[in-house]
Structure formats: structure tokens, C-alpha cells
PDB file of C-alpha atoms in Angstrom:
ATOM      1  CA  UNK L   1       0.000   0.000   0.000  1.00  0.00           C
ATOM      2  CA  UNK L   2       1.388   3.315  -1.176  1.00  0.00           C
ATOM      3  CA  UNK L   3       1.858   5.564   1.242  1.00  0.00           C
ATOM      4  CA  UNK L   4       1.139   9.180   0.849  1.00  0.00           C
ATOM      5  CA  UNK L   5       1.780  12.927   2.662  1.00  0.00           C
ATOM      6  CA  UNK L   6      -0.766  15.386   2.148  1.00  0.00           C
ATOM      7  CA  UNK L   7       0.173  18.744   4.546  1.00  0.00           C
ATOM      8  CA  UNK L   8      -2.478  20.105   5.465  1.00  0.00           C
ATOM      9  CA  UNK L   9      -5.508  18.023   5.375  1.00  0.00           C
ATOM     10  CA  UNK L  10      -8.211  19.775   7.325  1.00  0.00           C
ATOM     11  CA  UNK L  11      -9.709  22.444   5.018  1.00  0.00           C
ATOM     12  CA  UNK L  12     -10.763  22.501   1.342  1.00  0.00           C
ATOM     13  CA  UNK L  13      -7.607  21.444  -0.821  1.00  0.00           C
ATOM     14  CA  UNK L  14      -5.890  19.701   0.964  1.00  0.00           C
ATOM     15  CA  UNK L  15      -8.845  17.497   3.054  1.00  0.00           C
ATOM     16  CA  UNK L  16     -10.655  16.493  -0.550  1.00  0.00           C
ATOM     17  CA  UNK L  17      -7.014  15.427  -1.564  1.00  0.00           C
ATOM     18  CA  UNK L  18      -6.605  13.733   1.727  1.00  0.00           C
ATOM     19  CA  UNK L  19     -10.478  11.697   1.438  1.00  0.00           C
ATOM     20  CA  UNK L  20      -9.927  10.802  -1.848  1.00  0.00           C
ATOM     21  CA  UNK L  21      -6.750   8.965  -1.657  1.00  0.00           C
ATOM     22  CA  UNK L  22      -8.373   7.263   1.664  1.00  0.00           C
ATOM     23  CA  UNK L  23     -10.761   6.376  -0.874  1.00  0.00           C
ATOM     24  CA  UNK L  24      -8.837   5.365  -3.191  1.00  0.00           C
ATOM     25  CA  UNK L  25      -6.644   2.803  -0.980  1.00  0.00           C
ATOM     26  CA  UNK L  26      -3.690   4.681  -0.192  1.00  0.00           C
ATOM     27  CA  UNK L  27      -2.240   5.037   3.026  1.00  0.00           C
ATOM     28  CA  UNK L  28      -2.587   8.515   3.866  1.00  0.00           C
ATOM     29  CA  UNK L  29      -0.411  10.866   6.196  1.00  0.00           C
ATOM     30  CA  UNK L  30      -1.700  14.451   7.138  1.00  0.00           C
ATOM     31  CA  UNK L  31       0.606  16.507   8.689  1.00  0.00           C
ATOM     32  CA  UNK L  32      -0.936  19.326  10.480  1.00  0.00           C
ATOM     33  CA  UNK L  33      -1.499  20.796  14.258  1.00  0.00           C
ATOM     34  CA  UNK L  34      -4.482  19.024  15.383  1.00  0.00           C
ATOM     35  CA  UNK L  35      -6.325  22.372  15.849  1.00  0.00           C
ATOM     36  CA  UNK L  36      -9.451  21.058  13.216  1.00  0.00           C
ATOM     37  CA  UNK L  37     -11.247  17.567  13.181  1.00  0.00           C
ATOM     38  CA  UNK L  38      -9.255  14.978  11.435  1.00  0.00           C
ATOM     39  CA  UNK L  39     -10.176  13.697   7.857  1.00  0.00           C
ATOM     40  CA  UNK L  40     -11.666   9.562   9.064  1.00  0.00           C
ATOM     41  CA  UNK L  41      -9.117   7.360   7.808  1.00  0.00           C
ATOM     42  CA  UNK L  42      -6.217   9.596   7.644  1.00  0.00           C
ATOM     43  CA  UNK L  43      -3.035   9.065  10.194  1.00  0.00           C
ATOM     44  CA  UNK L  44      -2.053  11.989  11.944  1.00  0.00           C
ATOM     45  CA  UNK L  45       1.149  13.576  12.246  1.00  0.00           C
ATOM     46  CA  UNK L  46       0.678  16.258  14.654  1.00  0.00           C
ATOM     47  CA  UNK L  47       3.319  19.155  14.212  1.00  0.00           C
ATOM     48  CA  UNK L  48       3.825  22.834  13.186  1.00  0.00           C
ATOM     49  CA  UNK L  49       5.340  22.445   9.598  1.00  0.00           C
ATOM     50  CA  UNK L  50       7.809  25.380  10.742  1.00  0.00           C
ATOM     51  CA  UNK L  51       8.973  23.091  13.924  1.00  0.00           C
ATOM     52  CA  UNK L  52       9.358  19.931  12.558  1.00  0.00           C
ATOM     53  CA  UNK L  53      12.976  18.723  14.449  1.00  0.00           C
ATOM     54  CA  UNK L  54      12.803  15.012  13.349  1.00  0.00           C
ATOM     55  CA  UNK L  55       9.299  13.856  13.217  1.00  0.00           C
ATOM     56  CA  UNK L  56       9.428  13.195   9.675  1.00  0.00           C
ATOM     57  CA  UNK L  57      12.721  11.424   9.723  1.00  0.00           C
ATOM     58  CA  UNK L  58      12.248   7.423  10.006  1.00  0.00           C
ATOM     59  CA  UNK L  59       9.180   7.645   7.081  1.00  0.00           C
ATOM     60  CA  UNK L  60       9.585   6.911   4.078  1.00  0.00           C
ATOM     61  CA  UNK L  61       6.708   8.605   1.463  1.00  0.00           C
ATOM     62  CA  UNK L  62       5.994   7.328  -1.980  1.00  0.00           C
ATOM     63  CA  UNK L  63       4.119  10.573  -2.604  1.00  0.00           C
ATOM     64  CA  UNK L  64       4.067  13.990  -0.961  1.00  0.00           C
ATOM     65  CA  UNK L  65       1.477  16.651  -1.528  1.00  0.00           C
ATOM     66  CA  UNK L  66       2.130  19.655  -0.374  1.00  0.00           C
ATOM     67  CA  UNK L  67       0.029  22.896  -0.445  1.00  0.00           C
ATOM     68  CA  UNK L  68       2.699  25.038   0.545  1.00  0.00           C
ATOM     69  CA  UNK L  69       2.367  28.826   0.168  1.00  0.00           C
ATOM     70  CA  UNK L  70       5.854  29.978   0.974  1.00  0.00           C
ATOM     71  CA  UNK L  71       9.618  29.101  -0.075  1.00  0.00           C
ATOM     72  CA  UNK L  72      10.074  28.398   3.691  1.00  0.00           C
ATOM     73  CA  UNK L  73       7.418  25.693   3.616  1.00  0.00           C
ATOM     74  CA  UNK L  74       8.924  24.046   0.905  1.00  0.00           C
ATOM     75  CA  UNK L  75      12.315  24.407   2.519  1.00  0.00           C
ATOM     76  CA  UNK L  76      12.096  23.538   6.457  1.00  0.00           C
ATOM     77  CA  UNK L  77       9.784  20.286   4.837  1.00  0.00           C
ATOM     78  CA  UNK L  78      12.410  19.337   2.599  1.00  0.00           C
ATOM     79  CA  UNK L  79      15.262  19.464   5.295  1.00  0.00           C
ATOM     80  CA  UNK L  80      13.276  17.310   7.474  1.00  0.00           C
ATOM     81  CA  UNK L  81      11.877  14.465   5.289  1.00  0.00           C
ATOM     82  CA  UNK L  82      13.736  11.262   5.407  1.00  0.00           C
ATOM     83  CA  UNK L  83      13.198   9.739   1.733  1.00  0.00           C
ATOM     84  CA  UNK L  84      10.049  10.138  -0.584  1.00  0.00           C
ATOM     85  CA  UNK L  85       9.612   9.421  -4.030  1.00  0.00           C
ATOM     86  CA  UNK L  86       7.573  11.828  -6.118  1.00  0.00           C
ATOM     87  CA  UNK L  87       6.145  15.425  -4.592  1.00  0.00           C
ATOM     88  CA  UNK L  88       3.743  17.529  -6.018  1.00  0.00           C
ATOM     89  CA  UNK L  89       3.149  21.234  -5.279  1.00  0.00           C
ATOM     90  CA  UNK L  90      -0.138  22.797  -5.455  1.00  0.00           C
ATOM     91  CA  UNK L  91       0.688  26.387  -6.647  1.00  0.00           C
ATOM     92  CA  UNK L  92      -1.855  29.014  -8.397  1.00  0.00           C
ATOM     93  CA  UNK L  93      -2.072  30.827 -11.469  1.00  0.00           C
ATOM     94  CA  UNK L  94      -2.069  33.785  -9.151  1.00  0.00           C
ATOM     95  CA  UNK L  95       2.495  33.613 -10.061  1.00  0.00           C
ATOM     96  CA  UNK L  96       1.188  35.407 -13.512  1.00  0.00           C
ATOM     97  CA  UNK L  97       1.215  38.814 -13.777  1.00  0.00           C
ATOM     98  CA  UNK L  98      -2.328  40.319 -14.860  1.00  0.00           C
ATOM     99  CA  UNK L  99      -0.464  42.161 -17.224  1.00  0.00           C
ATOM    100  CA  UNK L 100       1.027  39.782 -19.273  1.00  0.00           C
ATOM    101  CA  UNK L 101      -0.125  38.291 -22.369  1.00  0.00           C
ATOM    102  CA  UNK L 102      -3.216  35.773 -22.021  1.00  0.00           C
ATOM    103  CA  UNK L 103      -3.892  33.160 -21.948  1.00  0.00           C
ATOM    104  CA  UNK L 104      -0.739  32.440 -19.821  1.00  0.00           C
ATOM    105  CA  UNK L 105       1.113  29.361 -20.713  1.00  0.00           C
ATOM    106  CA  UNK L 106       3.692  27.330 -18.463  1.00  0.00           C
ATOM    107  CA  UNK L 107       6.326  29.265 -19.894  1.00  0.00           C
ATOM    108  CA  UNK L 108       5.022  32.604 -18.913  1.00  0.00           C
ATOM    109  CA  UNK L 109       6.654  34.982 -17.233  1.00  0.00           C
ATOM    110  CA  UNK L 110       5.974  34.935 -13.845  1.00  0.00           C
ATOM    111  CA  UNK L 111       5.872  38.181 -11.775  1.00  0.00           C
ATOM    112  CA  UNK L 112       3.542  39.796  -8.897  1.00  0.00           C
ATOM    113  CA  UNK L 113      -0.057  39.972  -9.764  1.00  0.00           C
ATOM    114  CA  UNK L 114      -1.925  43.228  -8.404  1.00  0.00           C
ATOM    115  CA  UNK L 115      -4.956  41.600  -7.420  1.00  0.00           C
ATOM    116  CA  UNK L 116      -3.123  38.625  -5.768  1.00  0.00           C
ATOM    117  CA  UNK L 117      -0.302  40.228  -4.417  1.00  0.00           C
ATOM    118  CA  UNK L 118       2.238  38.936  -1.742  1.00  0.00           C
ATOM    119  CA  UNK L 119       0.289  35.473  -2.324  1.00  0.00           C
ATOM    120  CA  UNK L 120       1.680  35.520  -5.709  1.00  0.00           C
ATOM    121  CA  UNK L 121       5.067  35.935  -5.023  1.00  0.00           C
ATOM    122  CA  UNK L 122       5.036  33.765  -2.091  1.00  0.00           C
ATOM    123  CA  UNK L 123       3.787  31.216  -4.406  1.00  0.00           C
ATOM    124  CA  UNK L 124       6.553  31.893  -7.308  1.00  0.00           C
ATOM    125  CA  UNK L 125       9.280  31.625  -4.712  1.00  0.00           C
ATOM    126  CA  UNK L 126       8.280  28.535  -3.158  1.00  0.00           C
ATOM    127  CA  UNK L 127       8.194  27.298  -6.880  1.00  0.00           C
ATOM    128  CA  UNK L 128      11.405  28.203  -7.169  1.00  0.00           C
ATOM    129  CA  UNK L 129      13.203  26.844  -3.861  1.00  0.00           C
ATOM    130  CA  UNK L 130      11.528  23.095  -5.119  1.00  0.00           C
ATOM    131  CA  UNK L 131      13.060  23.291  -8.523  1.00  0.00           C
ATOM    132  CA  UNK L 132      16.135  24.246  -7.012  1.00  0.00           C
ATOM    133  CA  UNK L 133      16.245  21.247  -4.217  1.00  0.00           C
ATOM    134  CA  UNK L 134      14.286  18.616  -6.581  1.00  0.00           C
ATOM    135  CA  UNK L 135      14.180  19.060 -10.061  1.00  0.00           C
ATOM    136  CA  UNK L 136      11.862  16.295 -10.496  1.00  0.00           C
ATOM    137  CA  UNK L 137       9.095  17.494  -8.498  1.00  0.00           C
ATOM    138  CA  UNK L 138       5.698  17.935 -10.262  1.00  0.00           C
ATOM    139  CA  UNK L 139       4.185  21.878  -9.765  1.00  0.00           C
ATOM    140  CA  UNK L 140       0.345  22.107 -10.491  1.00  0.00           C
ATOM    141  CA  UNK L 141      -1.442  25.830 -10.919  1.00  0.00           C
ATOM    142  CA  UNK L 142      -5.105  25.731 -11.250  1.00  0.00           C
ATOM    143  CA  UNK L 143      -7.514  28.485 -11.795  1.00  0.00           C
ATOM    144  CA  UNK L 144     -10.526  28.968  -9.423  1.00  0.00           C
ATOM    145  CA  UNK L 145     -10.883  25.720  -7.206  1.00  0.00           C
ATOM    146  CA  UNK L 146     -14.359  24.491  -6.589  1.00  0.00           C
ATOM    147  CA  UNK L 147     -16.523  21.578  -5.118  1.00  0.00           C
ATOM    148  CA  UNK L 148     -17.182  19.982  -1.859  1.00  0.00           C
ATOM    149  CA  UNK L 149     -15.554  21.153   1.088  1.00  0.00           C
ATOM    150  CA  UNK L 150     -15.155  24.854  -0.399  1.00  0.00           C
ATOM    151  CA  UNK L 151     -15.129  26.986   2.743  1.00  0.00           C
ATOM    152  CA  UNK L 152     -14.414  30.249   0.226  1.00  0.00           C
ATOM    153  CA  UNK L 153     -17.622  32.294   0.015  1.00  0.00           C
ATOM    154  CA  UNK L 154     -17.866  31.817  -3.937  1.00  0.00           C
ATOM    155  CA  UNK L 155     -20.289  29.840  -4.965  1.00  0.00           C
ATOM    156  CA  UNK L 156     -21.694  29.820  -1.613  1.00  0.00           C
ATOM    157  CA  UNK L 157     -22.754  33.183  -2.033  1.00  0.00           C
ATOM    158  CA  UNK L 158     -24.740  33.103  -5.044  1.00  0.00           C
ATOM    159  CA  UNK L 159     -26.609  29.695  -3.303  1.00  0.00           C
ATOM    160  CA  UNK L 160     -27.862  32.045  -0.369  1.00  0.00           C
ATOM    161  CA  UNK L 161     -28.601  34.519  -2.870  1.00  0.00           C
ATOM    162  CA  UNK L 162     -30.471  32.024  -4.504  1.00  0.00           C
ATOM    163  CA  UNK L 163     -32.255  30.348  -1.400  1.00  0.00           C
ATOM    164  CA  UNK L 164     -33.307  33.836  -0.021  1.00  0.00           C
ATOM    165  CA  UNK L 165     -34.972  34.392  -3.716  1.00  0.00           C
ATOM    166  CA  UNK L 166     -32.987  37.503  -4.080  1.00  0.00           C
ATOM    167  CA  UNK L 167     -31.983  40.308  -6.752  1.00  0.00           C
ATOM    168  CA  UNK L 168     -28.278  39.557  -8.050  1.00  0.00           C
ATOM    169  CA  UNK L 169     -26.331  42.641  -8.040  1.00  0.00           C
ATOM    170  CA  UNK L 170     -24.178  41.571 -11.064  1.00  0.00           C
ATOM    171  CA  UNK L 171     -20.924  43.667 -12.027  1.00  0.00           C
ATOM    172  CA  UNK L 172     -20.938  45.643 -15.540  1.00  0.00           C
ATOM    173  CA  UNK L 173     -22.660  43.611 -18.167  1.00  0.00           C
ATOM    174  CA  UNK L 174     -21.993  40.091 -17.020  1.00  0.00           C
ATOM    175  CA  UNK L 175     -19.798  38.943 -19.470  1.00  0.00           C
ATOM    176  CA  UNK L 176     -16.410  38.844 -17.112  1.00  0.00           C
ATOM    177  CA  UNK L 177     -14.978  35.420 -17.539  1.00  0.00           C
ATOM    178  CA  UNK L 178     -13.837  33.228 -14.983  1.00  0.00           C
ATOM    179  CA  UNK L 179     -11.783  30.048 -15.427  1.00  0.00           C
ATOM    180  CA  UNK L 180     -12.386  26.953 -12.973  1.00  0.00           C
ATOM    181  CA  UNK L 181     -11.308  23.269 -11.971  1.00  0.00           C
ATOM    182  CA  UNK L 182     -13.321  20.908 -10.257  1.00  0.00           C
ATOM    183  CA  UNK L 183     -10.791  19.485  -7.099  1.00  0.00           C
ATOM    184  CA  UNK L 184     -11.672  16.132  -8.129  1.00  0.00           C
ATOM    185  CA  UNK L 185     -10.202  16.705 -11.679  1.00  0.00           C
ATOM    186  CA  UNK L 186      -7.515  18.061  -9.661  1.00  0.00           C
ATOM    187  CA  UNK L 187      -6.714  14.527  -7.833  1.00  0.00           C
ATOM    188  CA  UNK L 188      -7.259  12.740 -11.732  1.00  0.00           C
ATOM    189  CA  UNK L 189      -4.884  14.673 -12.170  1.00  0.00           C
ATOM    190  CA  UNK L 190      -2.307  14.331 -10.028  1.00  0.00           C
ATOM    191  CA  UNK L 191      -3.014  10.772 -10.521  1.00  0.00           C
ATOM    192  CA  UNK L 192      -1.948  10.894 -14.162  1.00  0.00           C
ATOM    193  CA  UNK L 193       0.934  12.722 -12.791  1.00  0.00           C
ATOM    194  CA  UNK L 194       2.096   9.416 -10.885  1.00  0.00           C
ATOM    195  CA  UNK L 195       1.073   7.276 -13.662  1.00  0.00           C
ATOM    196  CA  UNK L 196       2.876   8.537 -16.471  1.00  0.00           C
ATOM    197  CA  UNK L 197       5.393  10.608 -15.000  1.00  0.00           C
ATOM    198  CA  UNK L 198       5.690  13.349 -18.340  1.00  0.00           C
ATOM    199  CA  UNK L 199       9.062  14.806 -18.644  1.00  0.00           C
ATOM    200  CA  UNK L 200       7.143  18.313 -17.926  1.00  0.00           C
ATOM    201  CA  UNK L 201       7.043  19.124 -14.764  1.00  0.00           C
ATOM    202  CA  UNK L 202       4.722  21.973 -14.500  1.00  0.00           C
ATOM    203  CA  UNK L 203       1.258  22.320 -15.379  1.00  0.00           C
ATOM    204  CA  UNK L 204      -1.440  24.488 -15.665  1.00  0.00           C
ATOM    205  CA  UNK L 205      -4.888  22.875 -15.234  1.00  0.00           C
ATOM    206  CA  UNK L 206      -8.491  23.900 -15.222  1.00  0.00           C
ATOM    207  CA  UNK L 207     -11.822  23.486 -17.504  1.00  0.00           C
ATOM    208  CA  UNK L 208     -10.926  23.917 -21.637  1.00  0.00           C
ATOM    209  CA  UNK L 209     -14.059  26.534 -21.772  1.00  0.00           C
ATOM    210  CA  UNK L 210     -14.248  29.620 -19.155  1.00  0.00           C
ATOM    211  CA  UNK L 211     -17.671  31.062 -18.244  1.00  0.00           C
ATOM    212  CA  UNK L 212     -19.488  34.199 -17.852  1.00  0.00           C
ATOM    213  CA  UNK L 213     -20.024  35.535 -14.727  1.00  0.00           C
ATOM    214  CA  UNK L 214     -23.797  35.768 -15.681  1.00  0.00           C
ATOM    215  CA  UNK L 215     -24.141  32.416 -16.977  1.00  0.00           C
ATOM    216  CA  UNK L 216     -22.400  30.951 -13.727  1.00  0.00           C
ATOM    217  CA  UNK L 217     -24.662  32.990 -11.500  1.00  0.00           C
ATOM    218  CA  UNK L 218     -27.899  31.578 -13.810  1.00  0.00           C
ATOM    219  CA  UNK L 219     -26.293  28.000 -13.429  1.00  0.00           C
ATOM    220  CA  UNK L 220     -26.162  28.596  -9.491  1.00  0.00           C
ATOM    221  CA  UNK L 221     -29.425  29.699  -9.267  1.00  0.00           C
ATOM    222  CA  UNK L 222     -30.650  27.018 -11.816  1.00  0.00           C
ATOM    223  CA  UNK L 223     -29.603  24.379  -9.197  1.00  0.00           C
ATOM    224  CA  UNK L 224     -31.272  25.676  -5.973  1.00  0.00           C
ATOM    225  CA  UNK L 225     -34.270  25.601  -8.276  1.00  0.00           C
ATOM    226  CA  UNK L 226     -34.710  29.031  -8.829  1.00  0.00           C
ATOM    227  CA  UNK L 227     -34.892  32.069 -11.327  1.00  0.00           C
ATOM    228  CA  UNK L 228     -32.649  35.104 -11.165  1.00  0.00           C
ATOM    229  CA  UNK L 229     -33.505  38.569 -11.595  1.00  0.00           C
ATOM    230  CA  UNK L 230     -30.310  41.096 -12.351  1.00  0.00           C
ATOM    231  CA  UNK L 231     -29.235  44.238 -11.850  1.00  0.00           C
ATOM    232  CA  UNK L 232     -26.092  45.174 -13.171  1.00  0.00           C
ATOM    233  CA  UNK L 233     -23.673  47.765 -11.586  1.00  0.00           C
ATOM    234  CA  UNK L 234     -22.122  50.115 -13.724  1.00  0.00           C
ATOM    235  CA  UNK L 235     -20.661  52.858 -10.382  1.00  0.00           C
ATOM    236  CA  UNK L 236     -17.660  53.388  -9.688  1.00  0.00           C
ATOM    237  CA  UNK L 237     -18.322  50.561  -6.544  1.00  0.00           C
ATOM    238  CA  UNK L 238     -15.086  48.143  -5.984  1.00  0.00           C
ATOM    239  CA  UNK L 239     -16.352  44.728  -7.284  1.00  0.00           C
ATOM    240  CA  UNK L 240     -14.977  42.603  -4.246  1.00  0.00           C
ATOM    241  CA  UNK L 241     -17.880  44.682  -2.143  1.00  0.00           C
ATOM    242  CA  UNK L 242     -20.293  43.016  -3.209  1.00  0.00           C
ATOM    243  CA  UNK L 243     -19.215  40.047  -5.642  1.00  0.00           C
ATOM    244  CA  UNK L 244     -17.205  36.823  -4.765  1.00  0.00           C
ATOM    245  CA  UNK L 245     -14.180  37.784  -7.640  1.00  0.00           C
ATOM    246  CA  UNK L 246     -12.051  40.378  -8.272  1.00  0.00           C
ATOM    247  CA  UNK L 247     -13.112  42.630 -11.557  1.00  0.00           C
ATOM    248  CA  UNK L 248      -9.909  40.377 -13.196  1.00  0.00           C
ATOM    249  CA  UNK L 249     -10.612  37.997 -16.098  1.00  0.00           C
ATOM    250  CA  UNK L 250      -8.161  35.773 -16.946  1.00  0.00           C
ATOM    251  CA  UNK L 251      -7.037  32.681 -18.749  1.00  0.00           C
ATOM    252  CA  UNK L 252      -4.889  29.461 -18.772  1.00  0.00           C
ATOM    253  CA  UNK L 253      -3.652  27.692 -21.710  1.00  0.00           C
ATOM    254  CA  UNK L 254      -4.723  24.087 -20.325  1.00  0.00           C
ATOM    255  CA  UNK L 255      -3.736  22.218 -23.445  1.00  0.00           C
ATOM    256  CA  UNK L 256      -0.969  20.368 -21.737  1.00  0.00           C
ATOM    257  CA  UNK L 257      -2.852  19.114 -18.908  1.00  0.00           C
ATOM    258  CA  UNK L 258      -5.604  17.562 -21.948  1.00  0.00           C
ATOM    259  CA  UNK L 259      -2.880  15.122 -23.255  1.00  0.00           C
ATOM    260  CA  UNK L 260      -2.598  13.626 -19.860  1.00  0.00           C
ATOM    261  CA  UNK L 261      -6.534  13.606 -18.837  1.00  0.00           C
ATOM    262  CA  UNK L 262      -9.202  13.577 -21.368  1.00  0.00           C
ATOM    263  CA  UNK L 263     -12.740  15.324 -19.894  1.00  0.00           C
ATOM    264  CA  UNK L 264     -13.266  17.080 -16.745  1.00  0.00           C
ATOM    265  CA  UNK L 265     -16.378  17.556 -14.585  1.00  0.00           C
ATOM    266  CA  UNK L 266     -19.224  19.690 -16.045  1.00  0.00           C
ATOM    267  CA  UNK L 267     -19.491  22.870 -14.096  1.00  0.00           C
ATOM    268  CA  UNK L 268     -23.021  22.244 -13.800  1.00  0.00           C
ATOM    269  CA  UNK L 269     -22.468  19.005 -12.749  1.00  0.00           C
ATOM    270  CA  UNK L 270     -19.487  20.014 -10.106  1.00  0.00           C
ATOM    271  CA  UNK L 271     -21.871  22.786  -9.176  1.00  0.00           C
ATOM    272  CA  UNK L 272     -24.595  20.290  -8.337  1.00  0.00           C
ATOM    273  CA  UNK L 273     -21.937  18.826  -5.651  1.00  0.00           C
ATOM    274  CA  UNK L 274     -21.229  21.956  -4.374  1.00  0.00           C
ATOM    275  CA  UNK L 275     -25.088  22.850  -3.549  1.00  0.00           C
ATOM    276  CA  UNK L 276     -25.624  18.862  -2.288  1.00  0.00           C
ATOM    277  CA  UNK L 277     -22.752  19.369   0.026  1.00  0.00           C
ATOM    278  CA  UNK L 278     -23.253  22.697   1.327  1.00  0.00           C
ATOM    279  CA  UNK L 279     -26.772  22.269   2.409  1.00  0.00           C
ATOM    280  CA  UNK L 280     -25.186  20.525   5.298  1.00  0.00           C
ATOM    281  CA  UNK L 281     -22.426  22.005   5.830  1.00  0.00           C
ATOM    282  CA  UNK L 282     -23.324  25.901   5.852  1.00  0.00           C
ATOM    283  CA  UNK L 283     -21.202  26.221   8.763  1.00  0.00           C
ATOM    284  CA  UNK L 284     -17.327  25.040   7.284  1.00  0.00           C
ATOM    285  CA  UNK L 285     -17.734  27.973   4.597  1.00  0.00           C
ATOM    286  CA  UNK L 286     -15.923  31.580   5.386  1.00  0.00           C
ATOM    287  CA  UNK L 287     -19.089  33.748   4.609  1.00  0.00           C
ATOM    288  CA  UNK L 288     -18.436  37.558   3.896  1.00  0.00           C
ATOM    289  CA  UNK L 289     -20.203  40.429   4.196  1.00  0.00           C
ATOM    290  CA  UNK L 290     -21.133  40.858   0.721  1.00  0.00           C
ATOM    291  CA  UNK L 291     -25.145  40.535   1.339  1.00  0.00           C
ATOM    292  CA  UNK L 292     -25.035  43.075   4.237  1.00  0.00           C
ATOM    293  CA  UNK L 293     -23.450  45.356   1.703  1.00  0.00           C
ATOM    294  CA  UNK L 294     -26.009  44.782  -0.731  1.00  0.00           C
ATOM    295  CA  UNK L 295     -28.439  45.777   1.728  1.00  0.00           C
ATOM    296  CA  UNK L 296     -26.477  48.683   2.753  1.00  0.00           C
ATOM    297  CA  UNK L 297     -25.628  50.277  -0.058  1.00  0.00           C
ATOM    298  CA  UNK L 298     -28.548  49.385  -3.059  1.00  0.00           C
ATOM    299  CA  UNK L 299     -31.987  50.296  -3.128  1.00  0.00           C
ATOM    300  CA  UNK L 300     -33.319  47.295  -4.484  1.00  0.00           C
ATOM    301  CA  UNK L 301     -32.852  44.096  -2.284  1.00  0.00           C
ATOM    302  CA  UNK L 302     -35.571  41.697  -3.380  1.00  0.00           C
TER     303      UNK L 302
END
């Protein structure tokens, strides 16, 4: 039984990662500091990932996943491993520059982003300590992440919308684009990752097609069983108020990820799981004040 090393494993990325491997047969390591509810069938290894001494030491991993968002991560994690086999960073598309020419391929430049900031750079650097210390590790950056066990108040937002039957305050015309990746495709992934082993050894994933923001608001709404009514916001309001994205559209070139994996979840279909799951699980999901300024600052809230 292959053993594996998911860091993390207690919120969104890292916990689906975690399940599914349980799932899948593996024998499945999360190293975290016991301050969340444990993952069932996951072994615990209970440490700060910035104190590690030698807890790590006497295990040997056949895979490591690691959602590391700084070079120190990557670095105190490598120094106290004992042996692995193959590790896989989850990074972001936020290492692209907003500026540079879309869509962004692998070879892009990288550089800070605007709207992403210090996460971005973190991000690019801890990209670059793993190349440096293991050339042969895999680095994955998706788009937007979605599905079970979101706790981001994204699609979340537009379900309460929906369930309260309310007026979608929608930015501009609608026709922003967003770009997403279903975290299950994200494990297929991965898996073809450790099947094939491709001499490339970073990717950009996410769905082939984006979507409009209007059209993934109607799908949202579609699912809770309900109708929307729009009204779109041309002031001179800062997006993030009152919408779950940034006023930034953007795009990956995916085609390398497609000779690896053929199809990818729906988004209607993912978004069905997403609306199944958080029905019961309201609570897990980081809910922002974007309703209350709705209320606050339009006229028309129904």
C-alpha cells in the first residue's frame, strides 16, 4: 500500500485530496497541528510544519502533496523528510502577472499579480526553492478551485442569494470570464501525474471553456431551483464589495494538462456537488459580508 503525505488536510484542498486517496486505498499521512477535526481514515502527524525537528525522519513517502504557500514551507519540509519518491506542489495561477499576455502558458513569465499580491510571489518563490532542491518534483497551478468542502464564500454566495430568492447585483454587463477546476479533476490529475510521469514538470490545469459571470450565477441559481432577476452595476463601486471575484478575467492555456486527462467535470455538474454538500455544511464555509453590503448600499434588495 502506497503511502502518501498530504500537509495540510483539514480544510478545502488539501482534506478532498486527503479523502480521496483514503478512498482510493492509499495510506494517507496528514501533517498538520491538530487544531481542526481529522479527515476519518487519515493518520495523523501532529506538528507545526515550521517546527518539525525530526518527526518526519524514520518515514519513508511514496508521494508527498504539499500545499505550501511559501519558499520556507517548501524548505524547512524538505530538510526534514527522510526519503520520498515523487512530490507535487499545489501552486496558483495567481504567479502570472495580470499584465502579461493571455492566456498564460507554463512558460510565462511569472511576476507579482496586483490583485493577488504577496500570495503571488510567495507562491513563485516557493516554486522556485523546489526546482532548485528537486528538479523532479511535479508543480500544479489551477484556476478557481471548486466543489465539496469549499469553505471560500464563492459559490456559496450566489446559493444564499439564490435560497433567499434575491436580486443579483451583477458587475458591468456580465460577461467577465472566470476560469475553474473541479478538485476532483484536480486529484485525476495528479493521478496521471504518478502514472505517467511526463518529462514536464509543470502544469497548468483547469476546464478547456471559461464562463461568464452571468451564466455561472444563472447555473447557481438554476440548481437551488430558482430564477434570477439582475441588476447590473455600472458605479464606480469596488467589485470585491459586493461580488465573490475580483473585476480580473483571466485565462490558462490548459492544453498540456488535456494530453494527460481527457474530460473534466461539467461545471453544472461540479456545481450540483457543491449545492448537495453545502446544504449541510453551511457552517465550514468563510461567509463575507457581501449581502449586508447589498443591503447597505442598493436600493433594491428583493
Amino acid at each position: 500500500m502506497k503511502k502518501v503525505l498530504v500537509t495540510g488536510g483539514t480544510v478545502f484542498v488539501s482534506k478532498y485530496i486527503a479523502e480521496y486517496y483514503v478512498a482510493n486505498g492509499y495510506d494517507v499521512y496528514v501533517l498538520n497541528r491538530n487544531s481542526r477535526e481529522q479527515s476519518a481514515g487519515v493518520k495523523l502527524i501532529e506538528a507545526d510544519r515550521h517546527n518539525l525537528g525530526d518527526i518526519l525522519r524514520n518515514y519513508h513517502f511514496n508521494i508527498i502533496i504539499d500545499t505550501a504557500y511559501c519558499s520556507k514551507d517548501i524548505d524547512l519540509l524538505l530538510h526534514s523528510l527522510g526519503s520520498y519518491d515523487d512530490y507535487i506542489l499545489i501552486s496558483s495561477s495567481a504567479v502570472y502577472p495580470e499584465w502579461c499576455k493571455q492566456p498564460f502558458a507554463e512558460d510565462s513569465q511569472l511576476g507579482t499579480n496586483k490583485y493577488w499580491g504577496k500570495y503571488g510571489t510567495d507562491k513563485i518563490e516557493a516554486e522556485q526553492i523546489l526546482q532548485k532542491r528537486n528538479p523532479n518534483a511535479y508543480i500544479i497551478r489551477p484556476p478557481y478551485l471548486y466543489g465539496p468542502m469549499n469553505n471560500v464564500y464563492r459559490e456559496a454566495f450566489v446559493f444564499d442569494c439564490a435560497i433567499q430568492g434575491r436580486t443579483f447585483y451583477l458587475p458591468q454587463n456580465g460577461e467577465m470570464q472566470l476560469q475553474f477546476f473541479h478538485i476532483k479533476d484536480l486529484c485525476k490529475f495528479i493521478d496521471s501525474l504518478l502514472s505517467f510521469h511526463p518529462k514536464q514538470h509543470i502544469f497548468n490545469v483547469g476546464n478547456k471553456e471559461t464562463i461568464s459571470i452571468r451564466k455561472w450565477v444563472e447555473i447557481c441559481y438554476h440548481i437551488v431551483g430558482k430564477k434570477v432577476e439582475f441588476v447590473n452595476i455600472y458605479d464606480d463601486i469596488e467589485q470585491k464589495n459586493y461580488f465573490s471575484f475580483y473585476n480580473y478575467e483571466y485565462c490558462l492555456d490548459v492544453s498540456k494538462q488535456y494530453n494527460l486527462i481527457n474530460d473534466t467535470i461539467s461545471l453544472k455538474d461540479g456545481l450540483r456537488e457543491c449545492f448537495d454538500w453545502y446544504k449541510d455544511h453551511s457552517d465550514q464555509v468563510a461567509k463575507k459580508a457581501y449581502i449586508d453590503y447589498i443591503d447597505i448600499n442598493f436600493s433594491c434588495t428583493k
